Amino acid sequence: MLHVLYLVHDLSDPAVRRRVIMLQAGGAKVTLAGFRRTVHPETASVDGLSPIDLGPTKDGKFAQRLMAIAKAALSLRARLKGVPKPDVIIGRNLEMLALAKRAKTLLSADIPVVYECLDIHRLLLGRNKISKAMRGAERALGRDAALLMTSSPAFVRDYFQRLGQIDAPVMLLHNKVLELADGPAEKRSHEIAASGGEPWTIGWFGALRCRKSLKLLAEFTRRKEGRYEVVLRGRPAYSEFPDFDAFVGAEPHIRFEGVYRNPEDLARIYGEVHFSWAIDFFEEGLNSSWLLPNRLYEGCRYGAVPIAMRQTETGRFLADRHIGLLLDNASVSSLTGRLADMDADSYAAARKKILAEDRGTWVCDLRDCRALVDRLKALAGSTAFDPVLQAA
């Protein structure tokens, strides 16, 4: 059985749980280690695993995170004591790639290291000395990476290849909905039939970190005087807008419903909304323009019509399939104009086109999990790699 040492930046990140499930479902044994974003010393299990706790870090506190990485590097030998030698080490994000390299040195020089990068941090994209140093560190750490796993072709095209960051084989793992069992989940998605008509409901779920989106939606719903409502679910990034609770509490047509379980709650929460907000201006023109977010696949899986910016990778993805609603600019007038002619019939037609898409466009199943583990097995057993491998 393939043994994977998986090093992560945030043990509470739902995407970490999804990847662990994928690896286990594909037939791998997983040893999980990572930082936590909580003040409690105890780290809860992640889908049956008791992770190795590398200590706390704080969202948005770069200097603190650097110190935490340095401390973890010094104590890594002791923390990995008793862990069987892994066949593959995966470092999720740049800071964990550094620890993956350290773990490789401590455990054995012949273990392949995989760099999993699902976001390009803004510190990597500037022209100042810090950004140049960060990119240099990434190039150095990734020089002998056995594989780059990422979630959008734009990351490869517009960052890794354009800037010459990582010269490694690429595996695209889209942020699809994880469904390992046929039957109930499949049937349930087609039983949900969101009705057209007022009040129209827009769902914005996941990592809530975009102040510009929140302000735009607040102004839009106020102007529409109750004909549109916005439901927020997930984890607000208080480092980006510490006044989130007060702001949302003051809005008459926006409500925050807290966290949810992924994938267990997806059918229910997307079945309660008409539209899915697939827009993020957090790192406008850079990471936000390149990513294909979780909410794109989640909303479409359950028939919520996505709203996206046209000149982004998400917009191109939707335009290629002739689905969703695309905005030309980030304004209330653009959103109003795009929704002006929406009625029950046009909404039903938009939703029908999404549900007609092949299930594999939105869903990651057991075959995908096995394909991932098989790819990692090939790394552990061979030094010959394909130049690009796409995981459908």
PDB file of C-alpha atoms in Angstrom, residues 62 123 127-135:
ATOM      1  CA  PHE A  62       3.232  36.216   7.269  1.00  0.00           C
ATOM      2  CA  LEU A 123       3.435  37.883  -1.973  1.00  0.00           C
ATOM      3  CA  ARG A 127       7.917  43.332  -8.061  1.00  0.00           C
ATOM      4  CA  ASN A 128       9.494  44.231  -4.733  1.00  0.00           C
ATOM      5  CA  LYS A 129      12.408  42.497  -3.050  1.00  0.00           C
ATOM      6  CA  ILE A 130      10.201  40.331  -0.849  1.00  0.00           C
ATOM      7  CA  SER A 131       8.232  38.965  -3.805  1.00  0.00           C
ATOM      8  CA  LYS A 132      11.402  38.326  -5.802  1.00  0.00           C
ATOM      9  CA  ALA A 133      12.904  36.508  -2.842  1.00  0.00           C
ATOM     10  CA  MET A 134       9.739  34.415  -2.440  1.00  0.00           C
ATOM     11  CA  ARG A 135       9.760  33.409  -6.089  1.00  0.00           C
TER      12      ARG A 135
END
